[in-house]
Short mmCIF file of C-alpha atoms and ligand atoms in Angstrom, two decimals:
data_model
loop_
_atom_site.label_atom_id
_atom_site.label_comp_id
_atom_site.label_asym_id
_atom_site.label_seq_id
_atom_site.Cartn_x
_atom_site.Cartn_y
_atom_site.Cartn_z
CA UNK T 738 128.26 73.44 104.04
CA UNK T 739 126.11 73.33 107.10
CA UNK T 740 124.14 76.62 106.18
CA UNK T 741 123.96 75.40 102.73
CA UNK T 742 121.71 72.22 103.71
CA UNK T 743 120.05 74.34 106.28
CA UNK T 744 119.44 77.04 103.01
CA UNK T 745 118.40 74.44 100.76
CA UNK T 746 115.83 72.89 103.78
CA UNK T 747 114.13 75.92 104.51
CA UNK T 748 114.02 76.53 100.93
CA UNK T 749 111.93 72.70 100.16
CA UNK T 750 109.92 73.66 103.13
CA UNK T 751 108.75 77.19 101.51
CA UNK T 752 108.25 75.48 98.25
CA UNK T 753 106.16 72.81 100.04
CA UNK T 754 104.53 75.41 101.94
CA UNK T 755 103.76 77.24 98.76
CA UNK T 756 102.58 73.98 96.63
CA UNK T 757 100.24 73.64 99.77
CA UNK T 758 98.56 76.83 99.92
CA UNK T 759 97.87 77.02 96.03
CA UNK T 760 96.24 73.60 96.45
CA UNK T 761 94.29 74.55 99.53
CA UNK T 762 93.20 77.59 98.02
CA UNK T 763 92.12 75.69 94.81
CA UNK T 764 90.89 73.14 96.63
CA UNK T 765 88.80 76.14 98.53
CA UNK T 766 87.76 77.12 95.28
CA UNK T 767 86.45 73.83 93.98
CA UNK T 768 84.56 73.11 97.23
CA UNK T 769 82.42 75.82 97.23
CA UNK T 770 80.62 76.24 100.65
CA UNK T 771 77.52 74.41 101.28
CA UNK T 772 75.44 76.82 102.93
CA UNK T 773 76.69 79.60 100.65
CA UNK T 774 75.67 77.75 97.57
CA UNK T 775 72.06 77.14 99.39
CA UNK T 776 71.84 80.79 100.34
CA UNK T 777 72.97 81.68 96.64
CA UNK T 778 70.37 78.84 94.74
CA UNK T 779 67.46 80.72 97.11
CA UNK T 780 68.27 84.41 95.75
CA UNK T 781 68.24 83.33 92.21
CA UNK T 782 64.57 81.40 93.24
CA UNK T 783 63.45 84.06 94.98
CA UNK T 784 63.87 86.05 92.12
CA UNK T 785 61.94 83.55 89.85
CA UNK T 786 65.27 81.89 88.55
CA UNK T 787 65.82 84.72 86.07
CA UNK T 788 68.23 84.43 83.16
CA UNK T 789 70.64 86.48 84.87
CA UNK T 790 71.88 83.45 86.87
CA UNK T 791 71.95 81.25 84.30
CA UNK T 792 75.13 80.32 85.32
CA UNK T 793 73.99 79.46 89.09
CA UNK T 794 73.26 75.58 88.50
CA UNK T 795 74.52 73.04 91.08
CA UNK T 796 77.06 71.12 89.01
CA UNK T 797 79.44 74.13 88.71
CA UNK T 798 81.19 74.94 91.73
CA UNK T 799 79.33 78.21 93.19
CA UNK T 800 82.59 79.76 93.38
CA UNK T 801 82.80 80.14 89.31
CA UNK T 802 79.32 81.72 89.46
CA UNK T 803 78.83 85.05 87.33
CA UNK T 804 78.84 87.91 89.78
CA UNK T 805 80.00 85.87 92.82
CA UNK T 806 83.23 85.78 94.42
CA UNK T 807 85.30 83.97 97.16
CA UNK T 808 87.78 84.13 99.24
CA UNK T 809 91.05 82.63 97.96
CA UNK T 810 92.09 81.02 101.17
CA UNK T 811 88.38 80.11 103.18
CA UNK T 812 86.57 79.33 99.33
CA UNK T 813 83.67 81.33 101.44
CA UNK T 814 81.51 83.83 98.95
CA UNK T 815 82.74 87.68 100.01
CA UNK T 816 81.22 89.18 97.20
CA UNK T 817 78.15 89.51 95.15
CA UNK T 818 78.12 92.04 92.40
CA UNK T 819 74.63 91.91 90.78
CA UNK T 820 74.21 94.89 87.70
CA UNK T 821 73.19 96.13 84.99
CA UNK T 822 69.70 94.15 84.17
CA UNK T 823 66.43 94.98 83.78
CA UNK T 824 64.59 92.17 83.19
CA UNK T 825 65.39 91.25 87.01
CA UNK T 826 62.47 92.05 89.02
CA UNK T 827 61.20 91.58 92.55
CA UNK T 828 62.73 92.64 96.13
CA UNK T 829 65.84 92.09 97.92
CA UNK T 830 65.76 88.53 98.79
CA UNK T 831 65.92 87.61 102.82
CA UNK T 832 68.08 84.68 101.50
CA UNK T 833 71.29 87.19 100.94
CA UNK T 834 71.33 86.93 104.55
CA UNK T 835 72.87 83.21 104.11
CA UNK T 836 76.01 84.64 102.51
CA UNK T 837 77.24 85.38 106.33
CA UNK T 838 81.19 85.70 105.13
CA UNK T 839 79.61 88.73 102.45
CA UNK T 840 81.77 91.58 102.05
CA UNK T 841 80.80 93.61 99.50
CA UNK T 842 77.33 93.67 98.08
CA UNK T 843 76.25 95.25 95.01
CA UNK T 844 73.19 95.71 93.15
CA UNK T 845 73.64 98.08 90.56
CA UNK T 846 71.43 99.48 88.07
CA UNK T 847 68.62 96.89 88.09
CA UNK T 848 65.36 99.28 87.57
CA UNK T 849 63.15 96.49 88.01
CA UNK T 850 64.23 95.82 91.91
CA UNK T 851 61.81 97.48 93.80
CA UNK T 852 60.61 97.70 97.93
CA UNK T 853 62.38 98.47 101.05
CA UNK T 854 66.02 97.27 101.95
CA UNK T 855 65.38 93.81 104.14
CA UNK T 856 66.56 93.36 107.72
CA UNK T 857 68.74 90.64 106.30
CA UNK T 858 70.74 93.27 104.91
CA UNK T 859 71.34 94.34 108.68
CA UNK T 860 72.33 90.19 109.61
CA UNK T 861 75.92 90.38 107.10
CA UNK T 862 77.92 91.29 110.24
CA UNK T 863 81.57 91.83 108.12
CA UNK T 864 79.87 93.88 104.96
CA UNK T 865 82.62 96.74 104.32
CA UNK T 866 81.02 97.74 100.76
CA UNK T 867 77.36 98.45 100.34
CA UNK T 868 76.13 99.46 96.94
CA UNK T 869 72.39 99.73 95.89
CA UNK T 870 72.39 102.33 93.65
CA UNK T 871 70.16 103.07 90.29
CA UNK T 872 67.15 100.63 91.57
CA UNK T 873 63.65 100.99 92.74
CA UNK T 874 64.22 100.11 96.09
CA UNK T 875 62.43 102.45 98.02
CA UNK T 876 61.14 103.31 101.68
CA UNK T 877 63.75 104.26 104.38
CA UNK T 878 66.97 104.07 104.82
CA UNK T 879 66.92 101.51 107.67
CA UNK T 880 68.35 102.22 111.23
CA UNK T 881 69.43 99.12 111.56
CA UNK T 882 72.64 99.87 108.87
CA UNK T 883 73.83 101.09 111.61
CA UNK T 884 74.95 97.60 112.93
CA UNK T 885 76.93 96.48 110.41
CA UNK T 886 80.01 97.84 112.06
CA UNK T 887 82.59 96.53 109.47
CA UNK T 888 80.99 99.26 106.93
CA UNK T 889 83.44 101.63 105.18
CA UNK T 890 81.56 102.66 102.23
CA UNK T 891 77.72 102.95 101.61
CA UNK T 892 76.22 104.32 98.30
CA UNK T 893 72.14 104.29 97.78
CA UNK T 894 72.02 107.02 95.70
CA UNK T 895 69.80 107.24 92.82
CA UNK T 896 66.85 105.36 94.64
CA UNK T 897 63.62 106.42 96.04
CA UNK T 898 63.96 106.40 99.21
CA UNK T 899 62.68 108.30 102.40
CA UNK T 900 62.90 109.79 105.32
CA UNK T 901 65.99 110.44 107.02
CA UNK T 902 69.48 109.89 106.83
CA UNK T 903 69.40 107.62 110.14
CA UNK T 904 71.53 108.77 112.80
CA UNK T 905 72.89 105.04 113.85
CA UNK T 906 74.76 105.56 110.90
CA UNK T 907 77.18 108.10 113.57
CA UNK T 908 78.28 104.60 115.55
CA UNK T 909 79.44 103.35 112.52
CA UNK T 910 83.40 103.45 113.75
CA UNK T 911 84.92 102.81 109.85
CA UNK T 912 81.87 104.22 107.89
CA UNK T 913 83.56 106.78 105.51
CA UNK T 914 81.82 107.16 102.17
CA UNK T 915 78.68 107.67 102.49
CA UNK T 916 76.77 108.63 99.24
CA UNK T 917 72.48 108.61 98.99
CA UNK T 918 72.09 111.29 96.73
CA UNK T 919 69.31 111.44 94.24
CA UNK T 920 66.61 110.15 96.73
CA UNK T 921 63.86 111.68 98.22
CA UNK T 922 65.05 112.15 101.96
CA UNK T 923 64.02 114.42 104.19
CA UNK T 924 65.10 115.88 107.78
CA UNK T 925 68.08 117.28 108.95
CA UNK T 926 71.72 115.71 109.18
CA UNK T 927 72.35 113.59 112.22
CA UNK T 928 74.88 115.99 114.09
CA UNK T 929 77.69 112.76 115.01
CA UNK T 930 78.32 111.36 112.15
CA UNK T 931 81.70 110.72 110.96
CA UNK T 932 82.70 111.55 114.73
CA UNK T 933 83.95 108.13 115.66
CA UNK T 934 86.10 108.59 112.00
CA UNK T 935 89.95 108.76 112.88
CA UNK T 936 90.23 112.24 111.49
CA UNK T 937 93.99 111.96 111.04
CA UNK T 938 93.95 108.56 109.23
CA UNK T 939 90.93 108.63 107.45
CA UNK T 940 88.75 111.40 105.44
CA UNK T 941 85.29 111.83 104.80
CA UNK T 942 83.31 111.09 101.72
CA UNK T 943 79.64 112.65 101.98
CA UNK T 944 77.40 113.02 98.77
CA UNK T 945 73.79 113.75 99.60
CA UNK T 946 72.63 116.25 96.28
CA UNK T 947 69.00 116.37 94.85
CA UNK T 948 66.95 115.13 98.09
CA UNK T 949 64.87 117.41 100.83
CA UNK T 950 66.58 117.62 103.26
CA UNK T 951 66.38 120.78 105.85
CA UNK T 952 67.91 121.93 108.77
CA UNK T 953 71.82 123.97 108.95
CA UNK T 954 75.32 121.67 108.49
CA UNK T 955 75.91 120.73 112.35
CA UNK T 956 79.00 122.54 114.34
CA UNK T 957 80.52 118.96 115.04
CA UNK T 958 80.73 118.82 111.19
CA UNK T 959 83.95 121.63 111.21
CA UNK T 960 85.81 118.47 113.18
CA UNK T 961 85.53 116.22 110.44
CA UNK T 962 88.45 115.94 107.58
CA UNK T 963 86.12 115.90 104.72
CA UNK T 964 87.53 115.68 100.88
CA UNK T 965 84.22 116.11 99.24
CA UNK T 966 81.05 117.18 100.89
CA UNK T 967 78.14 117.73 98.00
CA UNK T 968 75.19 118.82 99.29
CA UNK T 969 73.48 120.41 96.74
CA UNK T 970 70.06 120.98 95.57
CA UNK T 971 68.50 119.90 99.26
CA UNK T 972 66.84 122.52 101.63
CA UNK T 973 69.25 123.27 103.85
CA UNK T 974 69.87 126.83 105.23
CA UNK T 975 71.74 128.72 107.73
CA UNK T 976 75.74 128.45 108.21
CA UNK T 977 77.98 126.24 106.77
CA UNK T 978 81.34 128.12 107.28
CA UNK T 979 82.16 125.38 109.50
CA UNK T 980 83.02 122.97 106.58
CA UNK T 981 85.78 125.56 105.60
CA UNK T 982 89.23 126.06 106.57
CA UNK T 983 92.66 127.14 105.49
CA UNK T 984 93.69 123.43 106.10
CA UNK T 985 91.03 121.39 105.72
CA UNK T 986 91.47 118.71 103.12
CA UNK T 987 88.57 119.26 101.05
CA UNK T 988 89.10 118.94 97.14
CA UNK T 989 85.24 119.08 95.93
CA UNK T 990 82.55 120.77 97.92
CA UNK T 991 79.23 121.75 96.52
CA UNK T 992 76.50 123.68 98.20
CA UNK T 993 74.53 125.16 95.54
CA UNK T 994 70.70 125.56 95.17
CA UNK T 995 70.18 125.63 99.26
CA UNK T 996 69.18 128.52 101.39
CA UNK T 997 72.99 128.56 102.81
CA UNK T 998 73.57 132.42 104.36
CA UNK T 999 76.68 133.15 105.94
CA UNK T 1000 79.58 135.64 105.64
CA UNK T 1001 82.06 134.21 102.75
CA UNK T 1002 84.50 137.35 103.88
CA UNK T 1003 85.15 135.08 107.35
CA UNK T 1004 85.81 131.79 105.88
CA UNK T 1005 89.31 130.41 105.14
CA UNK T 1006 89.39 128.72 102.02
CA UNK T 1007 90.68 124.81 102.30
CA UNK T 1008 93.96 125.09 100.06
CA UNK T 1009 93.70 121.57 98.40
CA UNK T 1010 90.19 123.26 96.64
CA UNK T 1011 89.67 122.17 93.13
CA UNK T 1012 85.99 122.45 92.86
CA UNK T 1013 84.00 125.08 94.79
CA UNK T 1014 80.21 125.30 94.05
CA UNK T 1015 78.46 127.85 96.12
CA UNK T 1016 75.56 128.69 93.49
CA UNK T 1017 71.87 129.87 94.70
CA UNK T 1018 72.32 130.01 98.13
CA UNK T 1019 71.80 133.90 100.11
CA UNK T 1020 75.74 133.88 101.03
CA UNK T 1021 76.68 137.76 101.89
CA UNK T 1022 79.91 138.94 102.10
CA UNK T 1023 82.81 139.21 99.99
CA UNK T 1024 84.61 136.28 97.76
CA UNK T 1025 88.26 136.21 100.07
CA UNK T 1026 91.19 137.28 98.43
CA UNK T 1027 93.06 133.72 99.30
CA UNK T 1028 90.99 132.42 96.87
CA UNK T 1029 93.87 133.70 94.38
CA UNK T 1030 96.13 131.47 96.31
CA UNK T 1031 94.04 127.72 95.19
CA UNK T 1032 96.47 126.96 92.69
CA UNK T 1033 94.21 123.80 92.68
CA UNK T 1034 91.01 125.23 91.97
CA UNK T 1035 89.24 124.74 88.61
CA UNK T 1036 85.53 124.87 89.25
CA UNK T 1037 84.82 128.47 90.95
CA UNK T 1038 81.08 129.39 91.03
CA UNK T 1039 79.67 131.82 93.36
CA UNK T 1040 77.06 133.02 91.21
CA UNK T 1041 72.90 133.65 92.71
CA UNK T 1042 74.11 135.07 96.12
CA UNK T 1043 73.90 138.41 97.98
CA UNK T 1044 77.72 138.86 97.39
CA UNK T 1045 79.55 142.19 97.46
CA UNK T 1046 83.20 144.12 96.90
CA UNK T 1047 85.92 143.21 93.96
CA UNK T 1048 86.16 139.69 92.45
CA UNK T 1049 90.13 138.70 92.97
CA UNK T 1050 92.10 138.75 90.49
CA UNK T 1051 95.60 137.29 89.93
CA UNK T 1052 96.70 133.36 90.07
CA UNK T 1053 93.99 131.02 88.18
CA UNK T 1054 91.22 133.37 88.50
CA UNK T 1055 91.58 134.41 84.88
CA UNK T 1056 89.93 131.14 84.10
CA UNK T 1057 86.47 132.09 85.37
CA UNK T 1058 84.22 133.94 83.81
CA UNK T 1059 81.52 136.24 84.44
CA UNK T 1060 79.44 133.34 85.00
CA UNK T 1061 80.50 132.17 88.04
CA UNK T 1062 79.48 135.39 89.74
CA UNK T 1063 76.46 136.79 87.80
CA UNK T 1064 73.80 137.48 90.14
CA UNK T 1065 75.39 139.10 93.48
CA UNK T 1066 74.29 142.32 95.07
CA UNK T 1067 77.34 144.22 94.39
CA UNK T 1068 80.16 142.53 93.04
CA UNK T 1069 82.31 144.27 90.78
CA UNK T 1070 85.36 144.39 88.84
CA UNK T 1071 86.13 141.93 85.64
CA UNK T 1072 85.05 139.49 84.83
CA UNK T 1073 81.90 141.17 85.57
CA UNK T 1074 80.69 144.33 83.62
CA UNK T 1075 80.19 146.55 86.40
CA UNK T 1076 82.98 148.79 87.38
CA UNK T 1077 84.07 148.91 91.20
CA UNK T 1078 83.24 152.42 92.52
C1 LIG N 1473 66.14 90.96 78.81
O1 LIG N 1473 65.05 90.33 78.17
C2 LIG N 1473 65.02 90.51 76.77
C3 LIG N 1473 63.75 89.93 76.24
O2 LIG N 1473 63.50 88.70 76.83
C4 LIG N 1473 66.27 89.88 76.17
O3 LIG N 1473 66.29 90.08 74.80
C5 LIG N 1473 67.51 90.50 76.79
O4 LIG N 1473 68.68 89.87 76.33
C6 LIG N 1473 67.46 90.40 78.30
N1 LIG N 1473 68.57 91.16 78.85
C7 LIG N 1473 69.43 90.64 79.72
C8 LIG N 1473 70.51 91.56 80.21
O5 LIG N 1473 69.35 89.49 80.12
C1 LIG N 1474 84.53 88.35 109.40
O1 LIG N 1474 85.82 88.85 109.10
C2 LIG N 1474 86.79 88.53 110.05
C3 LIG N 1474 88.09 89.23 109.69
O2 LIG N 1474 88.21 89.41 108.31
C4 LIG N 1474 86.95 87.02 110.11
O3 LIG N 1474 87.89 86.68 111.09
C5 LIG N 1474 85.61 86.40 110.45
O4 LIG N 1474 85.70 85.01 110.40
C6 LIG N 1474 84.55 86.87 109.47
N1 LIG N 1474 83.27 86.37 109.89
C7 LIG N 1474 82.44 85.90 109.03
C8 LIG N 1474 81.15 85.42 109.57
O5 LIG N 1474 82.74 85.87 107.86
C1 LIG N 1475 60.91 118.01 97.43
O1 LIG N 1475 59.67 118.49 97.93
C2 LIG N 1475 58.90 119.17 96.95
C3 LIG N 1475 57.69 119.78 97.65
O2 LIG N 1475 57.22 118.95 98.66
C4 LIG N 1475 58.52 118.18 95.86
O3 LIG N 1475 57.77 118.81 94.88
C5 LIG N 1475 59.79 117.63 95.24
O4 LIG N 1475 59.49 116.66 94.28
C6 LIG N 1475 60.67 117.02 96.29
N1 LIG N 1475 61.95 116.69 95.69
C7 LIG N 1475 62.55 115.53 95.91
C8 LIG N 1475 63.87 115.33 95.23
O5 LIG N 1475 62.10 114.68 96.65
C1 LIG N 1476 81.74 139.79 107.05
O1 LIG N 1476 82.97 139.54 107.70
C2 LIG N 1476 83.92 140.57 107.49
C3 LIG N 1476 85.28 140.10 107.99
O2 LIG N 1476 85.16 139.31 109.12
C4 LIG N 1476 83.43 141.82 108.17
O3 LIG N 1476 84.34 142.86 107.98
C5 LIG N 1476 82.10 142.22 107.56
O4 LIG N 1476 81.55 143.31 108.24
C6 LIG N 1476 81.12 141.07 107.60
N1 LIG N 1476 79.98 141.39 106.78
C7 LIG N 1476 78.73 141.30 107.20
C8 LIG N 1476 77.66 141.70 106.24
O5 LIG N 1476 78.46 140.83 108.30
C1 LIG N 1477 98.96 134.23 98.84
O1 LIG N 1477 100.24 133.62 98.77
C2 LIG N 1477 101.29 134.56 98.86
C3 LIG N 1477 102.58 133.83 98.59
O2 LIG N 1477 102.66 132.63 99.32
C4 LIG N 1477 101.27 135.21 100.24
O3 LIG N 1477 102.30 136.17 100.34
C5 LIG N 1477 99.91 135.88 100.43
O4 LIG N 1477 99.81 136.40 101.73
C6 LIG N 1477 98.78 134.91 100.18
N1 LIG N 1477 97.54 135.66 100.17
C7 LIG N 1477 96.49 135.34 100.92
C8 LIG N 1477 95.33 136.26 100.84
O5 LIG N 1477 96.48 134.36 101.67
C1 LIG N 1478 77.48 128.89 87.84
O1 LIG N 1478 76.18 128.54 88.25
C2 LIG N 1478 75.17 129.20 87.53
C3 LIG N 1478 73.86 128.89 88.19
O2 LIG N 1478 73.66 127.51 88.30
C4 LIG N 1478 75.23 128.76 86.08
O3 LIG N 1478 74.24 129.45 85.33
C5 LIG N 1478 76.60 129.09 85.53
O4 LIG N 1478 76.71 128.58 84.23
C6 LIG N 1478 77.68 128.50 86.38
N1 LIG N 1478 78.95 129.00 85.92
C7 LIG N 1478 80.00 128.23 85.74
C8 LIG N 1478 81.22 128.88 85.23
O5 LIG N 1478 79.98 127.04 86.00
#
């Protein structure tokens, strides 16, 4: 009887507790932070009040705003997911700064936002999610990203910006997706980053295609779990054996249309491969015969390198064709035309 009452109690006091929260987080909802709903009315100024944010107007709660969302419990703005218009024009407004709970930031296919990424960007201490991708910002890509230490995931790719990938992005201790392809950066890649990356919890995301970039993939690179590196069409040269290995987790990596040369007959191939693009580079060599072994692998291309000896056969490799090893210095065998001596 006793542990009946005591049931029924607890279970009035979780109702209660529930009936409370739902209200508070309503209540959150409906309150819609001061300051965020100044910092919010400034962007959509600063941008000359554009039709976009038609919805922004100061008798709905800021909270219901297109593109804007809050947190549940503190009704603080987390996120702001601006895309897909390109009749807004101007810069990155300072005022996003204001929005000091912001999580995850967005701006998305918007052509008509041009200039360099604002300092303010650098003031939104707990951003995890950083998008700015299919704009017209341009200029670098700032150093100072690299104190926004709550950052797991940055893409700026298709932009125009310059320079170099920044190496303060290395201290960046939860900083694994990093994507700026389809820029126009040049230099080499800063040697540490993804170091401070738990390798065993957490792998490695790096997309950095059609840019300028120079210089050989660093050595502290082979220490890093990646499970897709594309660096294609850049300027890079020298070795990059150090992103393979028998275990490695990589599922996608793409190297072609660099000045890559190392000896393919060294490298262990990672077993999880499903996409291996190795195109244009000056790799010498022979293709291993593990590669048999990827019963994973789909996309094989080795073709425009200084390649020699039998291509495998056996396993999946049936599905490639001669294309994906035309233009070697002496492979042989089928696919390929030429017999092996
Ligand atoms: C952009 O502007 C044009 C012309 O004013 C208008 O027809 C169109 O609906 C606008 N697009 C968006 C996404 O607001
Ligand atoms: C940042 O996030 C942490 C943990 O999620 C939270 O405790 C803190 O209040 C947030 N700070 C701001 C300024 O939003
Ligand atoms: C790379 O540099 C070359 C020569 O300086 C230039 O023509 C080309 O447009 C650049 N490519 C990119 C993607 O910036
Ligand atoms: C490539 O490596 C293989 C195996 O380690 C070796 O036998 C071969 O001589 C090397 N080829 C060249 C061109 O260095
Ligand atoms: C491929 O796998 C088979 C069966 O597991 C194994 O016997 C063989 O040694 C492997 N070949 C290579 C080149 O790793
Ligand atoms: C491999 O790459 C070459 C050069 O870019 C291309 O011509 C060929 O079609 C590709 N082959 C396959 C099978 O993707």
């Amino acid at each position: 009887m006793k542990t009946t009452t005591t049931a029924m109690r607890s279970l009035s006091v979780a109702v209660l507790l529930l009936v409370a929260a739902a209200a508070s987080a309503s209540a959150a909802k409906d309150r819609c932070h001061s300051g965020d709903k100044a910092a919010l009315l400034a962007i959509k100024a600063a941008l000359g009040n554009p039709y976009h944010f038609a919805s922004w107007t100061p008798d709905n709660p800021c909270c219901d705003w297109y593109d804007v969302d809050c947190d549940a419990t503190t009704g603080r703005v987390v996120g702001l997911a601006v895309f897909q218009d390109a009749n807004l024009t101007g810069t990155i407004p300072d005022a996003v700064a204001g929005l000091v709970h912001l999580q995850n930031l967005m701006l998305h296919h918007l052509p008509g936002i041009s200039g360099p990424i604002p300092p303010a960007i650098g003031r939104l201490s707990n951003l995890s999610f950083l998008t700015i991708s299919w704009t017209g910002v341009s200029g670098p890509v700032p150093s100072f990203l690299g104190t926004l230490t709550r950052l797991n995931q940055l893409d700026l790719s298709f932009n125009a910006l310059t320079g170099a990938v920044p190496a303060s992005l290395a201290a960046l201790p939860s900083l694994y997706s990093i994507d700026i392809s389809r820029n126009r950066l040049t230099g080499s890649l800063p040697p540490l980053l993804f170091s401070r990356l738990d390798k065993a919890q957490q792998e490695a995301y790096l997309r950095l295609s059609h840019n300028n970039l120079t210089g050989s993939v660093p050595p502290e690179f082979s220490a890093v779990a990646f499970a897709q590196v594309d660096l294609s069409r850049n300027a890079f040269a020298g070795d990059a054996s150090g992103l393979f290995g028998r275990a490695k987790p990589v599922q996608q990596m793409d190297l072609s249309r660099n000045a890559f040369s190392f000896n393919l007959s060294a490298v262990e191939l990672p077993e999880q491969l499903n996409s291996l693009d190795l195109s244009h580079n000056a790799i010498y060599g022979g293709i291993p015969a593990q590669v048999v072994n990827l019963t994973n692998l789909q996309l094989f291309n080795v073709s425009y390198n200084r390649l020699c000896g039998a291509v495998p056969t056996g396993g999946n490799m049936a599905s490639f064709d001669a294309y994906s090893y035309q233009h070697n210095r002496c492979l042989c065998g089928p696919p390929l035309a030429d017999p092996c001596k």
